[in-house]
Amino acid sequence: MTEDDDQELFSRKFQTREELLDEVKKFNESRGYVVSIKDSRKDRYVTLGCDRGGVYRDRRKTLITSQDRETSTRLIDCPFRIRGKKQEDGVWSLQLQNSSHNHEPCVDLCGHPTSRRLTKEESLDVEKMSMSGIQPRQILSSLRQKNPSLKAVSRTIYNMKSKIRTDKLDGRSMIKALFDELGHGGFTYNYKHDDGGHLTHVFFSHPKSISLTKSFPTVFVMDCTYKTNKYKMPLLDIIGVSSFNKSFYSCFAFLEKEREQDYIWALQMFSNMKGHSSDDLVIVTDRELALMNAIRVVFPRAKHILCVWHIQKNVLSKCKGYFNKENWDDFVSAWNTIVYAKTKEAYDKAWDSFRVLYMEKKDVIDYIRSSWIPYKERFGSAWTEKYAHFGNRASSRAEGAHAKLKGYLLVSTGDFRQVRDKISLAIDNEYQEIKTLLETERIRIPHK
């Protein structure tokens, strides 16, 4: 750059403050220097200086010990200064106050934090992609495709996401903002807190989930999942089944613990939201005793089925050690004869034969008798095939729903608002899939 370039820049007039800032930054970056705002007053003036201006200030006010980590600073009190001022006619002009730098220009500016800042357009792109659940590294790759000279790094994206979250709070606490957004978004929600005012339970259901729940109110799978939030609270996930045999998220409840009273509160909220009679309700769970007791309290007339897959896994882990490879398959076959007996008479006959056949395996018989036989009416085909469960005798739907949810969450350190936002993305997508299936079936005509 030459002196003529300097004179041209300082003789120019700028229509807006933003135009002035943009041109000054571009001009100095082309010369190997980075400038930042040092002082400003709205619609009056703005002072720009080298980003290496100023001196380090020790805010800790403590003595440095050998155990402290080594620190450094880029500030070397560079004297460079430019002042922009708004004239009476509304345009902005520049005045050079100090043109000297006390350091050499940089060959590459990516080491300067100011050069890594995003433009307004890029910041909007980050916000849109974050709302779509795109990971920061993918956001960064997308921005670089648009701007190959982009100097931002992954930390830039994380900082921008944090700023977006803070801006959305608008001075509110996270909990206040959460409930405001739930209310304005048409969610059904409720919460509990302890005597100290700490939030202990949060229940919520998306408007689209409510619609699906009322449309398909018969079969629901219930299970807790973990590592979804930074508070380490278990998340009760209630999964519904549509007429296309497709799962959908019905509602969610963050619980303080997995106790019977916690489950009772969540199920009462689900019952209020669901609104239908529980006479035809079929609920599938694993053998979580606290949840089973809560179902009996809240839905005494519902048909409760225990997951046969979890039962098989438990029987495998407890009993396989008593058998060798040759007779293990015979044991599994005998046990399946009990589980899938079509009538009560066939069940009784299979159980009697089982006890006689393995009478020498006292520990095995005692385990089966104490752990599973008391719940025979909740997993045996002789009883469960009388219910309209539409083939749902396992909680694998919940496992799949948990996996899908974790795919949206990506991390387990989000707060309630972040988790709610990611859940809403998953619900929007599955709602559209079910709606598409429904409309597709309406326009199909049989060949015969």
CSV table of C-alpha atoms in Angstrom, one decimal:
chain,number,residue,atom,x,y,z
A,1,MET,CA,0.0,0.0,0.0
A,2,THR,CA,1.1,3.5,-0.7
A,3,GLU,CA,0.6,7.0,0.8
A,4,ASP,CA,-1.9,7.6,-2.0
A,5,ASP,CA,-4.0,4.7,-0.7
A,6,ASP,CA,-3.9,6.2,2.7
A,7,GLN,CA,-5.0,9.6,1.4
A,8,GLU,CA,-7.8,8.0,-0.6
A,9,LEU,CA,-9.2,6.1,2.4
A,10,PHE,CA,-9.1,9.2,4.7
A,11,SER,CA,-10.7,11.5,2.1
A,12,ARG,CA,-13.7,9.2,1.6
A,13,LYS,CA,-17.1,9.7,3.1
A,14,PHE,CA,-19.1,6.8,4.5
A,15,GLN,CA,-22.9,6.6,4.7
A,16,THR,CA,-23.0,4.5,7.8
A,17,ARG,CA,-20.8,3.5,10.8
A,18,GLU,CA,-20.8,-0.1,9.6
A,19,GLU,CA,-19.5,0.9,6.2
A,20,LEU,CA,-16.7,2.8,7.8
A,21,LEU,CA,-15.7,0.0,10.1
A,22,ASP,CA,-15.8,-2.5,7.3
A,23,GLU,CA,-13.6,-0.5,5.0
A,24,VAL,CA,-11.1,0.4,7.7
A,25,LYS,CA,-10.7,-3.2,8.8
A,26,LYS,CA,-10.3,-4.4,5.2
A,27,PHE,CA,-7.7,-1.7,4.5
A,28,ASN,CA,-5.6,-2.5,7.5
A,29,GLU,CA,-5.8,-6.3,7.1
A,30,SER,CA,-4.5,-5.9,3.6
A,31,ARG,CA,-1.4,-4.3,5.2
A,32,GLY,CA,-1.0,-7.1,7.8
A,33,TYR,CA,-2.6,-5.3,10.8
A,34,VAL,CA,-5.9,-6.0,12.7
A,35,VAL,CA,-7.9,-3.1,14.2
A,36,SER,CA,-10.6,-3.2,16.8
A,37,ILE,CA,-13.0,-0.7,18.5
A,38,LYS,CA,-11.4,1.0,21.4
A,39,ASP,CA,-14.0,3.6,22.2
A,40,SER,CA,-17.3,4.7,20.7
A,41,ARG,CA,-20.5,6.6,21.2
A,42,LYS,CA,-23.6,5.9,19.3
A,43,ASP,CA,-24.2,8.2,16.3
A,44,ARG,CA,-21.3,10.4,17.4
A,45,TYR,CA,-17.9,8.8,17.0
A,46,VAL,CA,-15.9,5.6,17.0
A,47,THR,CA,-12.2,5.1,17.8
A,48,LEU,CA,-10.3,2.2,16.3
A,49,GLY,CA,-6.9,1.0,17.3
A,50,CYS,CA,-4.5,-1.9,16.7
A,51,ASP,CA,-5.7,-5.0,18.4
A,52,ARG,CA,-2.2,-5.2,20.0
A,53,GLY,CA,-2.8,-1.8,21.7
A,54,GLY,CA,-3.1,-1.6,25.5
A,55,VAL,CA,-1.3,-3.4,28.3
A,56,TYR,CA,-2.0,-6.5,30.2
A,57,ARG,CA,-3.9,-6.1,33.5
A,58,ASP,CA,-3.7,-8.8,36.2
A,59,ARG,CA,-7.3,-9.1,37.4
A,60,ARG,CA,-6.5,-11.8,39.8
A,61,LYS,CA,-4.6,-9.5,42.1
A,62,THR,CA,-2.7,-12.4,43.6
A,63,LEU,CA,1.0,-13.4,43.9
A,64,ILE,CA,2.3,-15.6,41.1
A,65,THR,CA,3.3,-19.0,42.4
A,66,SER,CA,5.2,-21.8,40.8
A,67,GLN,CA,2.0,-23.8,40.5
A,68,ASP,CA,0.2,-21.2,38.4
A,69,ARG,CA,-0.1,-21.9,34.7
A,70,GLU,CA,2.1,-19.9,32.4
A,71,THR,CA,0.2,-17.0,30.8
A,72,SER,CA,1.0,-14.6,28.0
A,73,THR,CA,-0.5,-11.6,26.2
A,74,ARG,CA,-0.6,-10.2,22.7
A,75,LEU,CA,-0.9,-6.6,24.1
A,76,ILE,CA,2.2,-4.5,23.6
A,77,ASP,CA,0.7,-0.9,23.8
A,78,CYS,CA,0.7,-0.3,20.1
A,79,PRO,CA,-0.1,3.4,19.6
A,80,PHE,CA,-2.0,3.2,16.2
A,81,ARG,CA,-5.3,5.1,16.3
A,82,ILE,CA,-8.0,6.1,13.8
A,83,ARG,CA,-11.1,8.1,14.7
A,84,GLY,CA,-14.4,8.0,12.8
A,85,LYS,CA,-16.8,10.9,13.3
A,86,LYS,CA,-20.4,11.5,12.2
A,87,GLN,CA,-20.7,14.9,10.5
A,88,GLU,CA,-23.7,17.2,10.6
A,89,ASP,CA,-24.9,16.0,7.2
A,90,GLY,CA,-25.1,12.4,8.5
A,91,VAL,CA,-22.1,11.0,6.7
A,92,TRP,CA,-19.0,9.6,8.5
A,93,SER,CA,-15.4,10.8,8.0
A,94,LEU,CA,-12.0,9.5,9.1
A,95,GLN,CA,-9.2,11.2,11.0
A,96,LEU,CA,-5.8,9.6,11.5
A,97,GLN,CA,-4.6,10.2,15.0
A,98,ASN,CA,-1.5,8.0,15.1
A,99,SER,CA,-0.2,6.1,12.0
A,100,SER,CA,2.7,4.2,13.6
A,101,HIS,CA,2.8,0.6,14.8
A,102,ASN,CA,5.5,-0.7,17.2
A,103,HIS,CA,5.6,-4.2,15.7
A,104,GLU,CA,6.0,-5.8,12.3
A,105,PRO,CA,2.9,-6.6,10.2
A,106,CYS,CA,1.6,-10.2,10.3
A,107,VAL,CA,1.9,-12.5,7.3
A,108,ASP,CA,-1.1,-14.5,8.4
A,109,LEU,CA,-3.9,-12.8,10.5
A,110,CYS,CA,-5.6,-16.0,11.8
A,111,GLY,CA,-3.8,-15.7,15.2
A,112,HIS,CA,-5.7,-12.5,15.9
A,113,PRO,CA,-9.1,-13.1,17.6
A,114,THR,CA,-10.7,-10.2,15.8
A,115,SER,CA,-9.9,-11.6,12.4
A,116,ARG,CA,-11.8,-14.8,13.4
A,117,ARG,CA,-15.1,-13.0,14.0
A,118,LEU,CA,-18.1,-13.9,11.8
A,119,THR,CA,-20.0,-11.4,9.7
A,120,LYS,CA,-23.7,-10.8,10.4
A,121,GLU,CA,-24.7,-13.1,7.5
A,122,GLU,CA,-22.4,-15.9,8.8
A,123,SER,CA,-23.8,-15.5,12.3
A,124,LEU,CA,-27.3,-15.9,10.9
A,125,ASP,CA,-26.2,-19.0,9.1
A,126,VAL,CA,-24.7,-20.4,12.3
A,127,GLU,CA,-28.0,-19.7,14.1
A,128,LYS,CA,-30.1,-21.4,11.4
A,129,MET,CA,-27.9,-24.5,11.2
A,130,SER,CA,-27.7,-24.8,15.0
A,131,MET,CA,-31.5,-24.8,15.1
A,132,SER,CA,-31.5,-27.6,12.6
A,133,GLY,CA,-29.3,-29.7,14.8
A,134,ILE,CA,-26.1,-29.5,12.7
A,135,GLN,CA,-22.9,-30.1,14.5
A,136,PRO,CA,-20.4,-27.3,14.9
A,137,ARG,CA,-17.7,-28.9,12.8
A,138,GLN,CA,-20.2,-29.3,10.0
A,139,ILE,CA,-21.4,-25.7,10.4
A,140,LEU,CA,-17.7,-24.6,10.0
A,141,SER,CA,-17.3,-26.7,6.9
A,142,SER,CA,-20.4,-25.2,5.4
A,143,LEU,CA,-19.2,-21.6,6.1
A,144,ARG,CA,-15.8,-22.4,4.6
A,145,GLN,CA,-17.5,-23.6,1.4
A,146,LYS,CA,-19.1,-20.1,1.1
A,147,ASN,CA,-16.0,-18.3,2.2
A,148,PRO,CA,-12.7,-20.1,1.5
A,149,SER,CA,-10.7,-17.4,3.2
A,150,LEU,CA,-12.7,-17.7,6.5
A,151,LYS,CA,-10.4,-17.7,9.5
A,152,ALA,CA,-12.9,-18.9,12.1
A,153,VAL,CA,-12.1,-22.1,14.0
A,154,SER,CA,-14.4,-24.5,15.9
A,155,ARG,CA,-14.1,-22.4,19.1
A,156,THR,CA,-15.6,-19.5,17.1
A,157,ILE,CA,-18.7,-21.6,16.4
A,158,TYR,CA,-19.1,-22.7,20.0
A,159,ASN,CA,-18.8,-19.1,21.2
A,160,MET,CA,-21.4,-18.0,18.7
A,161,LYS,CA,-23.8,-20.7,19.8
A,162,SER,CA,-23.3,-19.7,23.4
A,163,LYS,CA,-24.0,-16.0,22.5
A,164,ILE,CA,-27.1,-17.0,20.6
A,165,ARG,CA,-28.4,-18.9,23.6
A,166,THR,CA,-27.7,-16.0,25.9
A,167,ASP,CA,-29.4,-13.5,23.6
A,168,LYS,CA,-32.5,-15.7,23.5
A,169,LEU,CA,-32.7,-15.7,27.2
A,170,ASP,CA,-33.2,-11.9,27.1
A,171,GLY,CA,-32.2,-11.5,30.7
A,172,ARG,CA,-34.4,-14.3,31.9
A,173,SER,CA,-33.2,-17.3,33.8
A,174,MET,CA,-33.0,-20.6,31.8
A,175,ILE,CA,-36.0,-22.0,33.7
A,176,LYS,CA,-38.2,-18.9,33.2
A,177,ALA,CA,-37.3,-18.8,29.5
A,178,LEU,CA,-38.1,-22.5,29.2
A,179,PHE,CA,-41.6,-22.2,30.7
A,180,ASP,CA,-42.3,-19.0,28.7
A,181,GLU,CA,-41.4,-20.9,25.5
A,182,LEU,CA,-43.4,-24.0,26.4
A,183,GLY,CA,-46.4,-21.9,27.1
A,184,HIS,CA,-46.1,-19.8,23.9
A,185,GLY,CA,-45.4,-22.9,21.8
A,186,GLY,CA,-48.6,-24.7,22.8
A,187,PHE,CA,-46.9,-27.4,24.8
A,188,THR,CA,-48.7,-29.2,27.6
A,189,TYR,CA,-46.3,-29.0,30.6
A,190,ASN,CA,-46.0,-29.1,34.4
A,191,TYR,CA,-43.3,-29.1,36.9
A,192,LYS,CA,-42.4,-29.6,40.6
A,193,HIS,CA,-39.8,-28.1,42.9
A,194,ASP,CA,-38.6,-28.8,46.4
A,195,ASP,CA,-38.9,-26.7,49.5
A,196,GLY,CA,-35.7,-24.8,48.5
A,197,GLY,CA,-37.2,-23.8,45.1
A,198,HIS,CA,-35.0,-26.2,43.1
A,199,LEU,CA,-36.7,-27.8,40.1
A,200,THR,CA,-37.1,-31.5,40.6
A,201,HIS,CA,-39.6,-32.6,37.9
A,202,VAL,CA,-40.5,-31.3,34.5
A,203,PHE,CA,-43.2,-32.8,32.2
A,204,PHE,CA,-43.8,-31.6,28.7
A,205,SER,CA,-45.5,-32.8,25.5
A,206,HIS,CA,-45.1,-31.2,22.0
A,207,PRO,CA,-48.4,-30.0,20.3
A,208,LYS,CA,-47.8,-32.5,17.5
A,209,SER,CA,-47.2,-35.3,20.0
A,210,ILE,CA,-50.5,-34.4,21.8
A,211,SER,CA,-52.3,-34.7,18.4
A,212,LEU,CA,-50.7,-38.1,17.7
A,213,THR,CA,-51.4,-39.4,21.2
A,214,LYS,CA,-55.1,-38.5,20.9
A,215,SER,CA,-55.2,-40.1,17.5
A,216,PHE,CA,-53.5,-43.3,18.5
A,217,PRO,CA,-54.3,-43.8,22.2
A,218,THR,CA,-54.0,-47.5,22.6
A,219,VAL,CA,-50.4,-48.8,22.9
A,220,PHE,CA,-47.5,-47.0,24.7
A,221,VAL,CA,-44.0,-48.1,25.6
A,222,MET,CA,-42.4,-46.5,28.7
A,223,ASP,CA,-38.8,-46.5,29.6
A,224,CYS,CA,-36.2,-44.1,31.1
A,225,THR,CA,-33.0,-43.0,29.3
A,226,TYR,CA,-29.9,-41.3,30.7
A,227,LYS,CA,-27.1,-39.0,29.8
A,228,THR,CA,-29.4,-36.5,28.2
A,229,ASN,CA,-28.8,-33.4,30.3
A,230,LYS,CA,-26.2,-31.7,32.4
A,231,TYR,CA,-28.3,-32.2,35.6
A,232,LYS,CA,-28.0,-36.0,35.3
A,233,MET,CA,-31.7,-36.4,35.7
A,234,PRO,CA,-33.3,-39.5,34.2
A,235,LEU,CA,-35.7,-38.8,31.3
A,236,LEU,CA,-38.9,-40.8,31.2
A,237,ASP,CA,-39.7,-41.3,27.5
A,238,ILE,CA,-43.3,-42.4,26.6
A,239,ILE,CA,-43.5,-43.8,23.1
A,240,GLY,CA,-46.8,-44.3,21.2
A,241,VAL,CA,-47.5,-46.6,18.2
A,242,SER,CA,-49.4,-45.3,15.2
A,243,SER,CA,-51.7,-47.3,12.9
A,244,PHE,CA,-48.8,-47.7,10.5
A,245,ASN,CA,-46.8,-49.5,13.3
A,246,LYS,CA,-44.5,-46.5,13.5
A,247,SER,CA,-43.3,-45.1,16.8
A,248,PHE,CA,-43.8,-41.5,17.9
A,249,TYR,CA,-42.8,-39.5,21.0
A,250,SER,CA,-45.8,-39.0,23.1
A,251,CYS,CA,-44.3,-37.0,26.1
A,252,PHE,CA,-41.2,-36.6,28.3
A,253,ALA,CA,-40.6,-36.2,32.0
A,254,PHE,CA,-37.4,-35.2,33.7
A,255,LEU,CA,-37.5,-37.0,37.1
A,256,GLU,CA,-35.6,-36.3,40.3
A,257,LYS,CA,-35.1,-40.1,40.8
A,258,GLU,CA,-36.6,-43.3,39.6
A,259,ARG,CA,-38.9,-43.8,42.6
A,260,GLU,CA,-42.5,-44.8,42.7
A,261,GLN,CA,-43.7,-41.3,43.6
A,262,ASP,CA,-41.7,-39.8,40.8
A,263,TYR,CA,-43.3,-42.2,38.3
A,264,ILE,CA,-46.8,-41.6,39.7
A,265,TRP,CA,-46.4,-37.9,39.2
A,266,ALA,CA,-45.2,-38.3,35.6
A,267,LEU,CA,-48.0,-40.8,34.7
A,268,GLN,CA,-50.7,-38.6,36.2
A,269,MET,CA,-49.4,-35.8,33.9
A,270,PHE,CA,-49.5,-38.2,31.0
A,271,SER,CA,-53.1,-39.3,31.9
A,272,ASN,CA,-54.2,-35.7,32.0
A,273,MET,CA,-52.7,-35.0,28.6
A,274,LYS,CA,-54.0,-38.2,27.0
A,275,GLY,CA,-57.5,-37.7,28.1
A,276,HIS,CA,-58.9,-41.0,27.0
A,277,SER,CA,-60.3,-43.9,29.1
A,278,SER,CA,-57.6,-46.3,30.2
A,279,ASP,CA,-59.9,-49.4,29.7
A,280,ASP,CA,-58.3,-50.2,26.3
A,281,LEU,CA,-54.8,-48.9,27.2
A,282,VAL,CA,-51.9,-51.2,26.8
A,283,ILE,CA,-48.5,-50.3,28.4
A,284,VAL,CA,-45.3,-52.1,27.7
A,285,THR,CA,-42.3,-51.8,30.1
A,286,ASP,CA,-39.4,-53.8,31.4
A,287,ARG,CA,-39.5,-55.0,35.0
A,288,GLU,CA,-38.9,-51.7,36.7
A,289,LEU,CA,-40.7,-52.3,39.9
A,290,ALA,CA,-41.2,-48.6,40.8
A,291,LEU,CA,-42.7,-47.9,37.4
A,292,MET,CA,-44.9,-51.1,37.5
A,293,ASN,CA,-46.3,-50.0,40.9
A,294,ALA,CA,-47.0,-46.5,39.6
A,295,ILE,CA,-48.8,-47.9,36.5
A,296,ARG,CA,-51.0,-50.0,38.9
A,297,VAL,CA,-51.9,-46.8,40.9
A,298,VAL,CA,-52.5,-44.4,38.0
A,299,PHE,CA,-53.9,-46.8,35.4
A,300,PRO,CA,-55.5,-49.6,37.4
A,301,ARG,CA,-57.6,-50.9,34.4
A,302,ALA,CA,-54.8,-50.7,31.8
A,303,LYS,CA,-53.2,-53.9,30.4
A,304,HIS,CA,-49.6,-54.0,31.4
A,305,ILE,CA,-47.2,-56.1,29.4
A,306,LEU,CA,-43.6,-56.9,30.4
A,307,CYS,CA,-41.0,-56.8,27.7
A,308,VAL,CA,-40.3,-60.5,26.7
A,309,TRP,CA,-36.9,-59.5,25.2
A,310,HIS,CA,-35.7,-58.2,28.6
A,311,ILE,CA,-37.1,-61.3,30.3
A,312,GLN,CA,-35.1,-63.5,27.9
A,313,LYS,CA,-31.9,-61.5,28.5
A,314,ASN,CA,-32.4,-61.7,32.3
A,315,VAL,CA,-33.0,-65.5,32.1
A,316,LEU,CA,-29.9,-65.8,29.9
A,317,SER,CA,-27.6,-63.9,32.4
A,318,LYS,CA,-28.9,-65.8,35.5
A,319,CYS,CA,-29.3,-69.3,34.1
A,320,LYS,CA,-26.8,-70.0,31.4
A,321,GLY,CA,-24.0,-70.7,33.9
A,322,TYR,CA,-25.9,-73.8,35.1
A,323,PHE,CA,-25.9,-75.5,31.6
A,324,ASN,CA,-23.4,-76.6,29.1
A,325,LYS,CA,-23.6,-75.8,25.4
A,326,GLU,CA,-25.4,-79.0,24.5
A,327,ASN,CA,-28.4,-78.7,26.9
A,328,TRP,CA,-28.7,-74.9,26.9
A,329,ASP,CA,-30.7,-74.8,23.7
A,330,ASP,CA,-33.1,-77.4,25.2
A,331,PHE,CA,-33.6,-75.2,28.3
A,332,VAL,CA,-34.3,-72.1,26.1
A,333,SER,CA,-36.9,-74.1,24.1
A,334,ALA,CA,-38.6,-75.4,27.3
A,335,TRP,CA,-38.7,-71.8,28.7
A,336,ASN,CA,-40.2,-70.4,25.4
A,337,THR,CA,-42.9,-73.1,25.5
A,338,ILE,CA,-44.0,-71.6,28.8
A,339,VAL,CA,-43.8,-68.0,27.6
A,340,TYR,CA,-45.6,-68.6,24.3
A,341,ALA,CA,-48.2,-71.1,25.5
A,342,LYS,CA,-51.5,-70.1,23.9
A,343,THR,CA,-53.9,-71.2,26.7
A,344,LYS,CA,-53.8,-71.3,30.5
A,345,GLU,CA,-54.0,-75.1,30.3
A,346,ALA,CA,-51.1,-75.2,28.0
A,347,TYR,CA,-49.2,-72.9,30.2
A,348,ASP,CA,-49.8,-75.0,33.4
A,349,LYS,CA,-48.7,-78.1,31.5
A,350,ALA,CA,-45.5,-76.5,30.2
A,351,TRP,CA,-44.6,-75.1,33.7
A,352,ASP,CA,-45.2,-78.5,35.3
A,353,SER,CA,-43.1,-80.2,32.7
A,354,PHE,CA,-40.4,-77.6,33.1
A,355,ARG,CA,-40.2,-78.1,36.9
A,356,VAL,CA,-39.9,-81.8,36.5
A,357,LEU,CA,-37.3,-81.6,33.8
A,358,TYR,CA,-35.0,-79.3,35.7
A,359,MET,CA,-35.8,-80.3,39.3
A,360,GLU,CA,-32.1,-80.9,39.9
A,361,LYS,CA,-31.4,-77.3,39.0
A,362,LYS,CA,-32.9,-76.0,42.2
A,363,ASP,CA,-31.3,-72.5,41.8
A,364,VAL,CA,-32.7,-72.1,38.3
A,365,ILE,CA,-36.2,-73.2,39.3
A,366,ASP,CA,-36.2,-70.9,42.4
A,367,TYR,CA,-35.1,-67.9,40.3
A,368,ILE,CA,-37.8,-68.5,37.6
A,369,ARG,CA,-40.4,-69.0,40.3
A,370,SER,CA,-39.5,-66.0,42.4
A,371,SER,CA,-38.6,-63.5,39.6
A,372,TRP,CA,-41.0,-64.2,36.8
A,373,ILE,CA,-43.8,-66.6,37.6
A,374,PRO,CA,-45.6,-64.0,39.8
A,375,TYR,CA,-45.8,-61.8,36.6
A,376,LYS,CA,-46.9,-64.5,34.2
A,377,GLU,CA,-50.1,-62.7,33.3
A,378,ARG,CA,-47.9,-59.8,32.1
A,379,PHE,CA,-45.7,-61.7,29.7
A,380,GLY,CA,-47.4,-65.1,29.0
A,381,SER,CA,-49.1,-65.4,25.6
A,382,ALA,CA,-52.0,-67.2,27.3
A,383,TRP,CA,-53.0,-63.8,28.8
A,384,THR,CA,-51.3,-61.1,26.7
A,385,GLU,CA,-52.7,-62.3,23.4
A,386,LYS,CA,-56.1,-61.3,24.7
A,387,TYR,CA,-55.0,-57.6,24.6
A,388,ALA,CA,-55.0,-55.3,21.6
A,389,HIS,CA,-51.2,-54.8,21.7
A,390,PHE,CA,-50.8,-55.1,17.9
A,391,GLY,CA,-47.7,-57.2,18.2
A,392,ASN,CA,-45.9,-55.0,20.8
A,393,ARG,CA,-44.6,-57.3,23.5
A,394,ALA,CA,-41.2,-55.8,23.8
A,395,SER,CA,-39.8,-52.4,24.7
A,396,SER,CA,-37.5,-52.3,21.7
A,397,ARG,CA,-39.4,-49.3,20.4
A,398,ALA,CA,-38.2,-47.3,23.4
A,399,GLU,CA,-34.6,-48.4,22.8
A,400,GLY,CA,-34.8,-47.3,19.2
A,401,ALA,CA,-36.5,-44.0,20.3
A,402,HIS,CA,-33.7,-43.4,22.8
A,403,ALA,CA,-31.0,-44.0,20.1
A,404,LYS,CA,-32.8,-41.6,17.7
A,405,LEU,CA,-33.0,-38.9,20.5
A,406,LYS,CA,-29.3,-39.3,21.3
A,407,GLY,CA,-28.6,-38.7,17.7
A,408,TYR,CA,-30.3,-35.3,17.9
A,409,LEU,CA,-28.9,-34.4,21.3
A,410,LEU,CA,-25.2,-35.2,20.3
A,411,VAL,CA,-24.0,-34.3,23.8
A,412,SER,CA,-25.2,-35.0,27.3
A,413,THR,CA,-24.4,-31.6,28.8
A,414,GLY,CA,-27.3,-29.5,27.5
A,415,ASP,CA,-29.8,-27.7,29.8
A,416,PHE,CA,-33.5,-28.3,29.7
A,417,ARG,CA,-34.1,-25.7,26.9
A,418,GLN,CA,-31.4,-27.3,24.6
A,419,VAL,CA,-32.8,-30.8,25.2
A,420,ARG,CA,-36.3,-29.5,24.5
A,421,ASP,CA,-35.2,-27.8,21.3
A,422,LYS,CA,-33.5,-31.0,20.0
A,423,ILE,CA,-36.6,-33.1,21.0
A,424,SER,CA,-38.8,-30.7,19.0
A,425,LEU,CA,-36.7,-31.3,15.9
A,426,ALA,CA,-37.1,-35.1,16.3
A,427,ILE,CA,-40.9,-34.8,16.8
A,428,ASP,CA,-41.3,-32.5,13.8
A,429,ASN,CA,-39.6,-35.0,11.6
A,430,GLU,CA,-41.4,-38.0,12.8
A,431,TYR,CA,-44.8,-36.2,12.6
A,432,GLN,CA,-44.2,-35.3,9.0
A,433,GLU,CA,-43.3,-39.0,8.2
A,434,ILE,CA,-46.5,-40.3,9.8
A,435,LYS,CA,-48.6,-37.5,8.1
A,436,THR,CA,-47.0,-38.5,4.7
A,437,LEU,CA,-47.8,-42.2,5.3
A,438,LEU,CA,-51.4,-41.3,6.1
A,439,GLU,CA,-51.9,-39.1,3.0
A,440,THR,CA,-50.1,-41.7,0.8
A,441,GLU,CA,-52.6,-44.4,2.0
A,442,ARG,CA,-55.6,-42.0,1.3
A,443,ILE,CA,-54.7,-41.7,-2.4
A,444,ARG,CA,-53.8,-45.4,-3.0
A,445,ILE,CA,-56.4,-47.4,-4.9
A,446,PRO,CA,-56.3,-51.3,-4.8
A,447,HIS,CA,-55.6,-53.1,-8.0
A,448,LYS,CA,-58.5,-55.5,-7.3
